[in-house]
Coordinates of C-alpha atoms in Angstrom, one line a residue:
Chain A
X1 CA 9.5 -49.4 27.7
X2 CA 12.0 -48.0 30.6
X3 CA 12.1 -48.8 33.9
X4 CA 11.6 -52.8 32.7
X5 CA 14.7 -53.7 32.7
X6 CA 15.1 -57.4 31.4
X7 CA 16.3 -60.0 34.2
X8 CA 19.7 -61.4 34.4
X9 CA 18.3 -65.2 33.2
X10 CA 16.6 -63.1 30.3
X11 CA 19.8 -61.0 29.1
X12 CA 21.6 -64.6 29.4
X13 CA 19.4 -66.4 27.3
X14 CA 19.1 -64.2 25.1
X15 CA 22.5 -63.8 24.1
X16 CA 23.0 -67.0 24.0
X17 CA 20.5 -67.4 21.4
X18 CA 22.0 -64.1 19.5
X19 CA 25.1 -66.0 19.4
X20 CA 23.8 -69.6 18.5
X21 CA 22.4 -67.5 14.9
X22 CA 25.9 -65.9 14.4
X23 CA 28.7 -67.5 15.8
X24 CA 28.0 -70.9 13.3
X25 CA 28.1 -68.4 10.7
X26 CA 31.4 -66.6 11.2
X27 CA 33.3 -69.9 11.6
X28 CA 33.6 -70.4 8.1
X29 CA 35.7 -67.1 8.2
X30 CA 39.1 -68.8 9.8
X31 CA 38.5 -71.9 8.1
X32 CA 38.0 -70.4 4.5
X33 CA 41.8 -69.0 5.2
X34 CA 42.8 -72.6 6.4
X35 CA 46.6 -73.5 4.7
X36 CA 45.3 -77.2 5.0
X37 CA 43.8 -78.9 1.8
X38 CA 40.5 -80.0 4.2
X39 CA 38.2 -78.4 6.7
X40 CA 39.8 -77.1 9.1
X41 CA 41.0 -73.8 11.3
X42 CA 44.4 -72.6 10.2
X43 CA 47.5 -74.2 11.3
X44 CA 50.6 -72.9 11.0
X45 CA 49.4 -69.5 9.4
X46 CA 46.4 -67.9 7.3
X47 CA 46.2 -68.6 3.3
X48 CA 44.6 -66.7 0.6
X49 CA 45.0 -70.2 -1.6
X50 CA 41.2 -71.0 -1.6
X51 CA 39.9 -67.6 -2.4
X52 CA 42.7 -67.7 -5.5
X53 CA 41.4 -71.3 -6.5
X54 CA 37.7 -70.2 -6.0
X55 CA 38.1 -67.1 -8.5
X56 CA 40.5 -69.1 -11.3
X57 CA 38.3 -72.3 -11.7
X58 CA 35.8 -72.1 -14.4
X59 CA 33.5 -73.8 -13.0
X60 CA 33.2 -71.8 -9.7
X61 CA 33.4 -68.4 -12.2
X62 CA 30.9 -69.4 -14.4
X63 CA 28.3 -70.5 -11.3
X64 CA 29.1 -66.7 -10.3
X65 CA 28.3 -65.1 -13.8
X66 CA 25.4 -67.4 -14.6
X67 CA 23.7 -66.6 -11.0
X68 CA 24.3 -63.3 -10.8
X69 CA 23.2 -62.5 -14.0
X70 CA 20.0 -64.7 -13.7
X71 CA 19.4 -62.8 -10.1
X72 CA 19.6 -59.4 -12.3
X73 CA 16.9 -60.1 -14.8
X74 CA 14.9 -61.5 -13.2
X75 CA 14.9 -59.1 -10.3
X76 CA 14.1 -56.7 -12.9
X77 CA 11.0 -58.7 -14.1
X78 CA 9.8 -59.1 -10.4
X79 CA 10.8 -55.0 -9.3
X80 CA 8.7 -53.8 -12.3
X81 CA 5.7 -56.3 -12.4
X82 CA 5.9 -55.7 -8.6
X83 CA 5.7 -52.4 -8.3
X84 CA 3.1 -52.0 -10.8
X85 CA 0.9 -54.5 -9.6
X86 CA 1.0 -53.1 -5.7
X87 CA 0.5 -49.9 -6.8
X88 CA -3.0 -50.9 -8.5
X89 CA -4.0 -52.7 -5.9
X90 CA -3.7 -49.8 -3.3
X91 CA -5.0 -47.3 -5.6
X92 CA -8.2 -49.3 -6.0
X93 CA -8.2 -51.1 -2.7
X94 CA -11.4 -53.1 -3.1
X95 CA -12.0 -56.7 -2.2
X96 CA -10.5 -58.2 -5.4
X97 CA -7.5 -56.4 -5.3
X98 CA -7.0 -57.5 -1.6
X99 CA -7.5 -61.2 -3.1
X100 CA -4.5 -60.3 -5.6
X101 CA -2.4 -59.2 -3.1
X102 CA -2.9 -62.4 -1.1
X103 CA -2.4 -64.4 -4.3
X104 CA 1.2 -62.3 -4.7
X105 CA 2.2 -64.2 -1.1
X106 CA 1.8 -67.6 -2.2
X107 CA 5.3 -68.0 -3.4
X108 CA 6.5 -67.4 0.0
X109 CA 3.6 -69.6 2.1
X110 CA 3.3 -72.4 -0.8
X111 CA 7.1 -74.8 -0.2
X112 CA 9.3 -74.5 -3.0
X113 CA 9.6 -78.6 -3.2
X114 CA 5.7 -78.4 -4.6
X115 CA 6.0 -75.4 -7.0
X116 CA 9.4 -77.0 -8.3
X117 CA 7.6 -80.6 -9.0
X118 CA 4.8 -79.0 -10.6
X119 CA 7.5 -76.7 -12.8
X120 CA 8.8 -79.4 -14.2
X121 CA 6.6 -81.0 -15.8
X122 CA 5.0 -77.8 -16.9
X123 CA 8.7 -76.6 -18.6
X124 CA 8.9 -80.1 -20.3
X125 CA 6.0 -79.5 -22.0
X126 CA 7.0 -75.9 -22.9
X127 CA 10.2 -76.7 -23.7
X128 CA 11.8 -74.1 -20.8
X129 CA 13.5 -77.2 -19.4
X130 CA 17.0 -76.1 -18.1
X131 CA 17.1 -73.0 -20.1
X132 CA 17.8 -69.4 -18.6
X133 CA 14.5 -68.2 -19.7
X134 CA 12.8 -70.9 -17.8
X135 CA 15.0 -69.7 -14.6
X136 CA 14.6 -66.1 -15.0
X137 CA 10.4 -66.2 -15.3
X138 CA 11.0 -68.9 -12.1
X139 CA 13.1 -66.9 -10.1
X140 CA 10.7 -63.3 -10.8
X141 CA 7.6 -65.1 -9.8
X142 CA 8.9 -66.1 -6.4
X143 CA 10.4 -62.6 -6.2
X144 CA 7.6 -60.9 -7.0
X145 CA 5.8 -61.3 -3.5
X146 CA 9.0 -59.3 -2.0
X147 CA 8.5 -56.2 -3.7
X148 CA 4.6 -55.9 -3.7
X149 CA 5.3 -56.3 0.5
X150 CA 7.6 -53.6 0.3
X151 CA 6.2 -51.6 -2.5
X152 CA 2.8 -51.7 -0.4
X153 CA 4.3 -50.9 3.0
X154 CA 5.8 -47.8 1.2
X155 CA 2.3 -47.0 -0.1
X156 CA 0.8 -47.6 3.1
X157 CA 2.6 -44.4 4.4
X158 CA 1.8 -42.3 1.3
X159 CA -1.3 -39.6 1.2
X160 CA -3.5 -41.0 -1.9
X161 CA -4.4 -37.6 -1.7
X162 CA -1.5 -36.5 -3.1
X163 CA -2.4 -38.8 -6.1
X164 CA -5.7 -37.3 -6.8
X165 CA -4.8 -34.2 -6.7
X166 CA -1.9 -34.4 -9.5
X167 CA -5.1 -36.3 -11.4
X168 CA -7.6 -33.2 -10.9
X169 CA -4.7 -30.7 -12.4
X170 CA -4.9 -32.6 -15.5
X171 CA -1.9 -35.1 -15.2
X172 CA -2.2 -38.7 -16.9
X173 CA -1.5 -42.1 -15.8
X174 CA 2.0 -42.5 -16.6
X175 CA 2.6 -39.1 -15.4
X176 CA 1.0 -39.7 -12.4
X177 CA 3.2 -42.6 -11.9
X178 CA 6.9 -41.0 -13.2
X179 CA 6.4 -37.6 -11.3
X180 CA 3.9 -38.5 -8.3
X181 CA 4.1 -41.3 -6.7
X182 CA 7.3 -43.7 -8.0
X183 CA 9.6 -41.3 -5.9
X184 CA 7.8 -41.3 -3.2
X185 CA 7.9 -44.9 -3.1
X186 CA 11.4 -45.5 -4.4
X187 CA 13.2 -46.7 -1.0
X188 CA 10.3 -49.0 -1.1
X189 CA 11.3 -50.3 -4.2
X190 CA 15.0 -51.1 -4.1
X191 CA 14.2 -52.5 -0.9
X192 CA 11.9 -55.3 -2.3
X193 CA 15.1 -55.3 -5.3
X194 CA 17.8 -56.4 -3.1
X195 CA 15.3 -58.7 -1.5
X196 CA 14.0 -60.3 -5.0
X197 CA 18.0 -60.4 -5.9
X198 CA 19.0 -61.8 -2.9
X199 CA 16.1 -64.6 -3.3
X200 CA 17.0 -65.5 -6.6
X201 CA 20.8 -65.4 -5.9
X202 CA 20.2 -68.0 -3.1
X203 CA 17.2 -70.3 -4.8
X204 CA 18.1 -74.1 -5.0
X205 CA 14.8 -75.9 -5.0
X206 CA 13.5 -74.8 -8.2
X207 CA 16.7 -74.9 -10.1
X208 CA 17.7 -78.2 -8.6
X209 CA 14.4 -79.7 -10.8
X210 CA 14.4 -77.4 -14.3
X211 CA 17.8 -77.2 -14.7
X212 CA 20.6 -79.4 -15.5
X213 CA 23.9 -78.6 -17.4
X214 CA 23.3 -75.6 -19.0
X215 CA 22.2 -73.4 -16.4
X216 CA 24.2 -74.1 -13.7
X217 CA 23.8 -71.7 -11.0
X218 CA 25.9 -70.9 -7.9
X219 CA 23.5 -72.5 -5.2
X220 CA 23.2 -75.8 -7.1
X221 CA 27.7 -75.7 -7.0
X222 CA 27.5 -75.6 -3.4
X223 CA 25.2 -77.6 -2.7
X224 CA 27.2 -80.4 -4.6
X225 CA 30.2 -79.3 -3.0
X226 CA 28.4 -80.1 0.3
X227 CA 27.3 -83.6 -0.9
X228 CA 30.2 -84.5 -2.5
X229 CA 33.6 -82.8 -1.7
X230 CA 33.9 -80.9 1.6
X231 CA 36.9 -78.5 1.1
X232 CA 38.1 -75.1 2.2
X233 CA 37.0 -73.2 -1.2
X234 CA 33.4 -74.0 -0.1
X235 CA 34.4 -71.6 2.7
X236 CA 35.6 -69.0 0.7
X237 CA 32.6 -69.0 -1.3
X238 CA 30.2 -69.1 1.4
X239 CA 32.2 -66.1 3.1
X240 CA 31.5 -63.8 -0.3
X241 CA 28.2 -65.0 0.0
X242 CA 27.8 -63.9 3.5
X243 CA 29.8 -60.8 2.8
X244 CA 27.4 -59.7 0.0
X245 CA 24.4 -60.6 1.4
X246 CA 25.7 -58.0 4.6
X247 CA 26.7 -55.3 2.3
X248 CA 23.1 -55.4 0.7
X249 CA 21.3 -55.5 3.9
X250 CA 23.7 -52.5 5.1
X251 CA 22.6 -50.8 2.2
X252 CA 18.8 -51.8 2.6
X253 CA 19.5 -50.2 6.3
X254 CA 21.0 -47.3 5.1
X255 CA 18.1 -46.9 3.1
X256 CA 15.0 -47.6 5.1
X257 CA 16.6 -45.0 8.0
X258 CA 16.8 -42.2 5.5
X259 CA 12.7 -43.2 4.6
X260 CA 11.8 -42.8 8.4
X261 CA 14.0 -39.3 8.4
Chain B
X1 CA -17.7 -45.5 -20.1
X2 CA -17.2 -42.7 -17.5
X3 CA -14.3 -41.0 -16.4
X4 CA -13.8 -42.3 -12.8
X5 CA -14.7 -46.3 -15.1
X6 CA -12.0 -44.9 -17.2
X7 CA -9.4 -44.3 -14.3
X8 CA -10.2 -47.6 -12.8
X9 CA -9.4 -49.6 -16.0
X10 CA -6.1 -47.5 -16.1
X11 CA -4.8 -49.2 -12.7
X12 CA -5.9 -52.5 -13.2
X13 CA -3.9 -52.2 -16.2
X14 CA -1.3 -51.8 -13.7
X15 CA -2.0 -55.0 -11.8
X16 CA -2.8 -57.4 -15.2
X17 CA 1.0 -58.3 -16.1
X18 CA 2.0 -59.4 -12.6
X19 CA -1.7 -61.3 -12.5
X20 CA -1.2 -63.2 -15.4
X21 CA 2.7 -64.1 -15.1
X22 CA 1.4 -65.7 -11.6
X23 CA -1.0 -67.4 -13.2
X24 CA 1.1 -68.5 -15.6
X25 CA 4.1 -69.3 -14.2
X26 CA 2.9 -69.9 -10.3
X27 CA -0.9 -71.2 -10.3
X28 CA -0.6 -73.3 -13.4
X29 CA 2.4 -75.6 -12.5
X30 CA 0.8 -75.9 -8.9
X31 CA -2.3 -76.9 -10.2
X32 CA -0.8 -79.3 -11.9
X33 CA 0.9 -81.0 -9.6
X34 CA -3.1 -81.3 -8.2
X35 CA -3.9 -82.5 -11.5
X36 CA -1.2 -85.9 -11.4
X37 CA -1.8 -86.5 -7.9
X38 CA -5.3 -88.1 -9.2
X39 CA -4.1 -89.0 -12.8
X40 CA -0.8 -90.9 -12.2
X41 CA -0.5 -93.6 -12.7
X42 CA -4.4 -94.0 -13.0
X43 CA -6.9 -91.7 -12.7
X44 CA -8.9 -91.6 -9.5
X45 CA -7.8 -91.3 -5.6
X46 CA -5.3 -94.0 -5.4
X47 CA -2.6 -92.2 -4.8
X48 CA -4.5 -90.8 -1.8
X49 CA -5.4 -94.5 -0.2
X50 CA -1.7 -94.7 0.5
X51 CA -2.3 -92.2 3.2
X52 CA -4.3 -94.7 5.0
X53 CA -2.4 -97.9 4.1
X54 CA 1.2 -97.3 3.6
X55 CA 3.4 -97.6 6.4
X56 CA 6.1 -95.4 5.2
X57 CA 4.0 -92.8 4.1
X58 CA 2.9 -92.7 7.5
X59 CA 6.1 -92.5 8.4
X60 CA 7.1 -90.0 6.8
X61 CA 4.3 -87.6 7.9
X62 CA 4.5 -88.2 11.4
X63 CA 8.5 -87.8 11.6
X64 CA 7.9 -83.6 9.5
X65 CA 5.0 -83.2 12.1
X66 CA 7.3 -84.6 15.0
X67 CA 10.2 -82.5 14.0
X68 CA 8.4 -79.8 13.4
X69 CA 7.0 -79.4 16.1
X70 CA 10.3 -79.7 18.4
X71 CA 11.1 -77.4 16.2
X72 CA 8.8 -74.4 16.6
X73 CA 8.6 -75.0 20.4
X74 CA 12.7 -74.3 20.3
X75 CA 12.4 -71.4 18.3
X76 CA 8.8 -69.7 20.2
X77 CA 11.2 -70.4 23.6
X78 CA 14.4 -68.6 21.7
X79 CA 12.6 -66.5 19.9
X80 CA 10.5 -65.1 22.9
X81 CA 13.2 -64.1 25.1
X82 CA 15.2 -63.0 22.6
X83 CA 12.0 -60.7 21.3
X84 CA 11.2 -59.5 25.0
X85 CA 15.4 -58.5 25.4
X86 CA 14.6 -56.5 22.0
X87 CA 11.6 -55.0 23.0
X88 CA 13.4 -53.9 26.3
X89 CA 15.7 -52.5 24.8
X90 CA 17.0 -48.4 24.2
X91 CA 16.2 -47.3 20.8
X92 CA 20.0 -47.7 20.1
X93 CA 20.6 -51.3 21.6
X94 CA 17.6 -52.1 19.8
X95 CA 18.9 -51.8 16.0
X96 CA 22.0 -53.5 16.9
X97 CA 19.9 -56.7 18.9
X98 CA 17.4 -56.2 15.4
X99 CA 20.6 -56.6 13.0
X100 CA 21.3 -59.8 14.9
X101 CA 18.1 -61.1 13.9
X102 CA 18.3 -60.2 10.5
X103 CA 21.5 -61.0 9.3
X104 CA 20.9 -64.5 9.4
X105 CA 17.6 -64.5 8.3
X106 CA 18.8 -62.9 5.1
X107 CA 22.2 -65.2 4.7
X108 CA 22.0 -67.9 2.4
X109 CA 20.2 -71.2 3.7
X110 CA 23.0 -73.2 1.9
X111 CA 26.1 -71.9 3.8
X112 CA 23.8 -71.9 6.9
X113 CA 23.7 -75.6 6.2
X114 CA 27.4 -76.1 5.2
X115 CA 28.9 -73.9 8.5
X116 CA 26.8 -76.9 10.4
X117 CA 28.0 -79.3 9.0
X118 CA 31.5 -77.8 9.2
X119 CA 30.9 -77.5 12.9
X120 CA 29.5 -80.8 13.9
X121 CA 30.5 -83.4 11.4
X122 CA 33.1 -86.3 13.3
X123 CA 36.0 -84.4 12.6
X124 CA 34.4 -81.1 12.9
X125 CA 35.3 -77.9 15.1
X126 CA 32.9 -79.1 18.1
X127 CA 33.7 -82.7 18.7
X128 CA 37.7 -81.6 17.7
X129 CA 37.3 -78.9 20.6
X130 CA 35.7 -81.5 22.8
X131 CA 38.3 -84.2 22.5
X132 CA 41.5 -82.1 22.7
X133 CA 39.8 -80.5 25.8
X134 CA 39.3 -84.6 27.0
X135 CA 35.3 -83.6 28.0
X136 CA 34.6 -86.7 25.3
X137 CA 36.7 -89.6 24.2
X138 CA 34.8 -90.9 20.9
X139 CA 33.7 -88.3 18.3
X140 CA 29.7 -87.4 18.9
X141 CA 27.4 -88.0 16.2
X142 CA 26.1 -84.6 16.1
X143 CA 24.9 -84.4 12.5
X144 CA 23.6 -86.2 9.5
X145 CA 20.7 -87.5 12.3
X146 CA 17.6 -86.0 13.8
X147 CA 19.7 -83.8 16.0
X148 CA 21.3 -82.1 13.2
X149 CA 18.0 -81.2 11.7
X150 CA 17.0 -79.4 14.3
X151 CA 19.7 -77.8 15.2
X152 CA 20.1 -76.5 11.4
X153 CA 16.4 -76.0 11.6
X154 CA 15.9 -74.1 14.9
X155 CA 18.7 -71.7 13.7
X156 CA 16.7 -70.7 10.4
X157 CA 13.5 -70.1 12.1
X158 CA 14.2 -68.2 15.4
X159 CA 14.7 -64.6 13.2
X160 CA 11.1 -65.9 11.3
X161 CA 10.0 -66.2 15.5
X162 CA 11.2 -63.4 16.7
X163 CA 9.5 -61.0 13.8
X164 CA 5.9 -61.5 14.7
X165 CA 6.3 -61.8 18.6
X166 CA 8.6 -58.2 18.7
X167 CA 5.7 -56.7 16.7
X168 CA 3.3 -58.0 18.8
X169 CA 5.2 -57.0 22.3
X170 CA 6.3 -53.1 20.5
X171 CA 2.2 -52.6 20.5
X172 CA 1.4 -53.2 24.1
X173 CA 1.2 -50.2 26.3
X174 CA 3.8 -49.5 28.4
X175 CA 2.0 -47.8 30.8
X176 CA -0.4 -51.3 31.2
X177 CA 2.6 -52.7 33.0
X178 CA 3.5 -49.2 35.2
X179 CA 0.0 -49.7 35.8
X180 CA 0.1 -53.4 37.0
X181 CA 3.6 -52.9 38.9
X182 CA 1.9 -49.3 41.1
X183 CA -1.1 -51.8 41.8
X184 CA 1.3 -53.7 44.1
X185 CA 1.5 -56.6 41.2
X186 CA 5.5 -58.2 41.8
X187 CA 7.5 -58.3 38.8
X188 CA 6.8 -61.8 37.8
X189 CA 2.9 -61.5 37.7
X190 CA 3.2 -58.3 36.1
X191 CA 4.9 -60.3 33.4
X192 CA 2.7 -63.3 33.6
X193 CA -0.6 -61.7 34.4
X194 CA -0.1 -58.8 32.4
X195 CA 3.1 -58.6 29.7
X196 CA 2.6 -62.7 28.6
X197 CA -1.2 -62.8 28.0
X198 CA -0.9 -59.6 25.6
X199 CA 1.7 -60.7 23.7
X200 CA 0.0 -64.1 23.2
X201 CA -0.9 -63.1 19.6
X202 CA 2.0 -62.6 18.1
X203 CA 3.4 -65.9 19.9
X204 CA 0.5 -67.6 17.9
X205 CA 1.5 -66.2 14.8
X206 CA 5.1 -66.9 15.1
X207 CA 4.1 -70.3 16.0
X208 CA 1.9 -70.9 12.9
X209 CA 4.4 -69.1 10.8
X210 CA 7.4 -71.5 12.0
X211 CA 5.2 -74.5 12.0
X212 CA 4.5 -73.8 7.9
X213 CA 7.4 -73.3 7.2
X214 CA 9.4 -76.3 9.0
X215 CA 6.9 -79.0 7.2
X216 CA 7.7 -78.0 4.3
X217 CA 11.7 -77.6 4.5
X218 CA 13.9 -79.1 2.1
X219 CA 17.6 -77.9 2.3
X220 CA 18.5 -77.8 5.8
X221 CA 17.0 -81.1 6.7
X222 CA 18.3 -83.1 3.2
X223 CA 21.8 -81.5 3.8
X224 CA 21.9 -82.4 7.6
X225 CA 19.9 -85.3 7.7
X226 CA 22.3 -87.2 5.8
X227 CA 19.8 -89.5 4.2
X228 CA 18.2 -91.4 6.7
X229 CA 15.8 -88.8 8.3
X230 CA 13.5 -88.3 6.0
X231 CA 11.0 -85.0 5.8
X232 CA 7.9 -84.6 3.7
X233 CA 9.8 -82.6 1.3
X234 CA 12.9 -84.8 0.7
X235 CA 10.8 -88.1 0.4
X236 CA 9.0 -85.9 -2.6
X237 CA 12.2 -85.2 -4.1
X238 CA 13.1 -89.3 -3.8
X239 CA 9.7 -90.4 -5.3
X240 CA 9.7 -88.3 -8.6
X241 CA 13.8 -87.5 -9.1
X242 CA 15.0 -91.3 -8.2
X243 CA 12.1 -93.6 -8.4
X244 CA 10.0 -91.6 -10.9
X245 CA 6.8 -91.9 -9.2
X246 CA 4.5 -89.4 -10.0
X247 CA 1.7 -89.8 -8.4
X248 CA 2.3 -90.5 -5.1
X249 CA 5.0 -87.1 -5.0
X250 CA 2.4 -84.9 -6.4
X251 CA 0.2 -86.8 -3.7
X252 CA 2.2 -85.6 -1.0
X253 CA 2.8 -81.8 -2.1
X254 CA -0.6 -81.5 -2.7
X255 CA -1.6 -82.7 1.1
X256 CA 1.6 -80.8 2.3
X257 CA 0.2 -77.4 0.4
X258 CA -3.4 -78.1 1.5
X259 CA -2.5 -78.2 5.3
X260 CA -0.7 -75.5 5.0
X261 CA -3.6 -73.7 3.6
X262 CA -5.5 -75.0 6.3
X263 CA -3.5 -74.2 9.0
X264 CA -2.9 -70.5 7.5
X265 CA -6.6 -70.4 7.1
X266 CA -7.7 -71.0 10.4
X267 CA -5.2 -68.7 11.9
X268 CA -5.8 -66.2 9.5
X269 CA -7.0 -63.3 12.5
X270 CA -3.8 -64.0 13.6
X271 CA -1.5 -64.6 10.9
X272 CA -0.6 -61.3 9.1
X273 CA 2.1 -62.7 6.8
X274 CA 2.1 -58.8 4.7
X275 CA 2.7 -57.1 8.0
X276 CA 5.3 -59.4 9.4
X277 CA 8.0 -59.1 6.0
X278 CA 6.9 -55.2 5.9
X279 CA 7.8 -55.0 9.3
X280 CA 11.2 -57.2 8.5
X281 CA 13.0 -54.6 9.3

């Protein structure tokens, strides 16, 4: 839009905002490398001890492993079921399959505080009760609505002509799928994988109500670090957090730019 | 069964494991929180009287409503500018203004919560800053109130603002405004006349979008409420966790998810959730 150039309030306002949503975030930076034993910036000089503690106590370690490997799975359940499912619904593209699409968002519209009441009671009764099973089919049905977004904005750009013509030279189904259209779509798909991974890597609601000591998950350590014990390695953690979560939207990016190439 | 009936069995074959994991897994448990809202702890619409009669669950609905709305008008004001700069923008400039938006909607709500708290608590960065720079002499209470929910609050939506309003300003015509401007129109009503009234739409949706989304928020406002604020979402959490009362929690998710629904539906011309993630980025 040239030859609009925003006014001087506008460029001031906005930057303000830009820096209200980063500058919170990069704070915990300097105090994550505090050489105090609280909250606070650096003193007399920068300290790797919190980062050290953070990676040697069991506790914080097994958080990691037990999230990240929760995140994995059940990212895979969500990528596959996912990408299937938004791929039937644009082949066929008929009322009903827009209905299923718009059931695929609910996760997203519906708050996590209902879902998680109604999960418990439902996991009692199953017996899925703090158990990694019951957190893995948890996490990959709120992921799910990430990928069948992405999956279908992929599809969206792709020629279902394309499609029918591998099917009139004799080609099946799966064939179909493996040679035609999965790498067409296939920046579409990791896309809505790191978003179902970074969903599950950050979800607290759910777990907070079907699990207890077993499956103890990263989100549910901070979160009673923050209500109970306010100290620097809460910092570091939150700074790998951030730093992951950067890396995968560099990489999402990355990705995405390549697609429009 | 023809070939073309054949085909078409074939893809919903495709859709049928993600169908029935939802239903499982998604619709059932929500259904049943439907289920003990009118069940617990006697069957019929008890539960639901409390709307009219109970002071606190009055309370409670009209502090999320208040709060969220304060909300969503902070975020629509900070969330239009910021749009407008973006949609102003060179191609360049515009992925690195775009990056800024995303980043934090994409960084963990939790150590959103935490750098707040870092920053505002009594002996936190801000009111530290403020008294060695002798601007304040007592320690303001910044958080664990009302004003630390929004804050906390305001900073998660503006990204989920600024989405729906930048796609709605990237599909107006430049050459409208051009248009308005070699018409003799001054820069302002070119803006307001012109520029405001077309991006209206995706102000709408942004504003439905945030509102949804802030009535029924649970981490921000618990962790920077401290307690004594409470939302819709918490006071669920405090009726079935700590005083094991069914009933009236499932009562309130089940109002909380049907005005959402509501709300959704009657901006539905508006509110194109699919398009606003695709377009996330």
């Amino acid at each position: 839009m040239g030859g609009y150039r925003p006014g001087l309030l506008n460029g001031a306002v906005a930057w303000a905002t830009v820096i209200y949503l980063i500058l919170p975030i990069t704070i915990i930076l300097p105090v994550s490398l505090t050489d105090q034993r609280f909250l606070s910036l650096p003193q007399q000089e920068i300290s790797g001890q919190h980062y050290l503690r953070l990676l040697t106590t069991p506790a914080w370690t097994n958080a990691i492993l037990q999230s990240a490997w929760i995140a994995t799975i059940s990212t895979a359940l969500a990528v596959v079921l996912g990408t299937l499912c938004a791929i039937g619904c644009w082949r066929l593209s008929r009322r009903s399959t827009d209905l299923v699409r718009a059931l695929m968002l609910l996760p997203i519209i519906i708050p996590s505080i209902a879902y998680a009441i109604g999960l418990y009671r439902y996991f009692a009764t199953l017996g899925l009760l703090d158990s990694f099973l019951g957190v893995v089919i948890a996490h990959g049905v709120t992921g799910m609505p990430y990928v069948v977004i992405t999956v279908s904005t992929a599809l969206a750009a792709f020629d279902t002509r394309l499609e029918s013509a591998a099917r009139g030279m004799g080609a099946s189904l799966p064939q179909t799928l493996r040679w035609v259209i999965l790498p067409r779509i296939a920046p579409g798909i990791v896309s809505g994988a790191i978003f179902a991974f970074i969903h599950s890597w950050d979800e607290l609601v759910v777990v907070l109500f079907i699990a207890s000591r077993r499956v103890f998950t990263l989100p549910r350590k901070i979160w009673d670090g923050i209500n109970e014990n306010l100290d620097p390695a809460m910092a570091a953690v939150a700074v790998l957090l951030v730093g992951m979560t950067v890396l995968l939207l560099l990489l999402d990016l990355m990705l995405r730019r390549r697609r429009e190439e | 069964m023809s070939p073309r009936g054949r085909a078409a069995l074939g893809w919903w074959a495709l859709i049928l494991p993600a169908f029935l994991l939802l239903t499982a897994f998604y619709l059932a448990p929500i259904l049943q929180v439907l289920a003990i809202s009118v069940t617990e702890p006697r069957p019929g619409l008890g539960n639901y009287e409390r709307l009219f009669t109970s002071e606190s669950v009055q309370r409670v609905i009209v502090t999320t409503l208040r709060i969220g709305v304060v909300t969503t008008t902070i975020a629509l004001l900070l969330g239009y500018v910021l749009a407008y700069r973006v949609a102003m923008a060179g191609p360049r400039a515009q992925r690195w203004w775009l990056l800024a938006v995303l980043v934090p909607l994409w960084i963990s709500v939790l150590v959103r919560a935490f750098a707040w708290v870092t920053l505002l608590r009594r002996q936190g960065l801000v009111n530290e800053g403020l008294l060695a720079a002798g601007v304040i002499q007592e320690p303001l209470a910044l958080v664990w109130n009302e004003f630390g929910i929004v804050v906390g609050m305001v900073h998660y939506m503006v990204p989920y603002a600024v989405l729906p309003m930048l796609s709605a300003m990237r599909e107006i015509d430049p050459r409208v405004l051009a248009a308005a401007r070699g018409l003799g129109a001054s820069r302002g009503a070119a803006f307001l006349r012109v520029f405001l009234p077309l991006s209206l739409p995706g102000v709408i949706a942004a504003g439905v979008l945030v509102f949804i989304f802030s009535l029924g928020f649970y981490i921000t406002p618990a962790l920077l409420g401290g307690g004594k604020t409470l939302m819709v979402a918490e006071w669920i959490k405090l009726q079935i966790l700590d005083l094991i009362r069914w009933g009236l929690g499932a009562m309130m998710a089940t109002v909380l998810v049907v005005a959402i629904l509501a709300t959704l539906a009657v901006f539905s011309r508006l509110v194109n959730l699919r398009r606003l993630f695709g377009a996330g980025g």
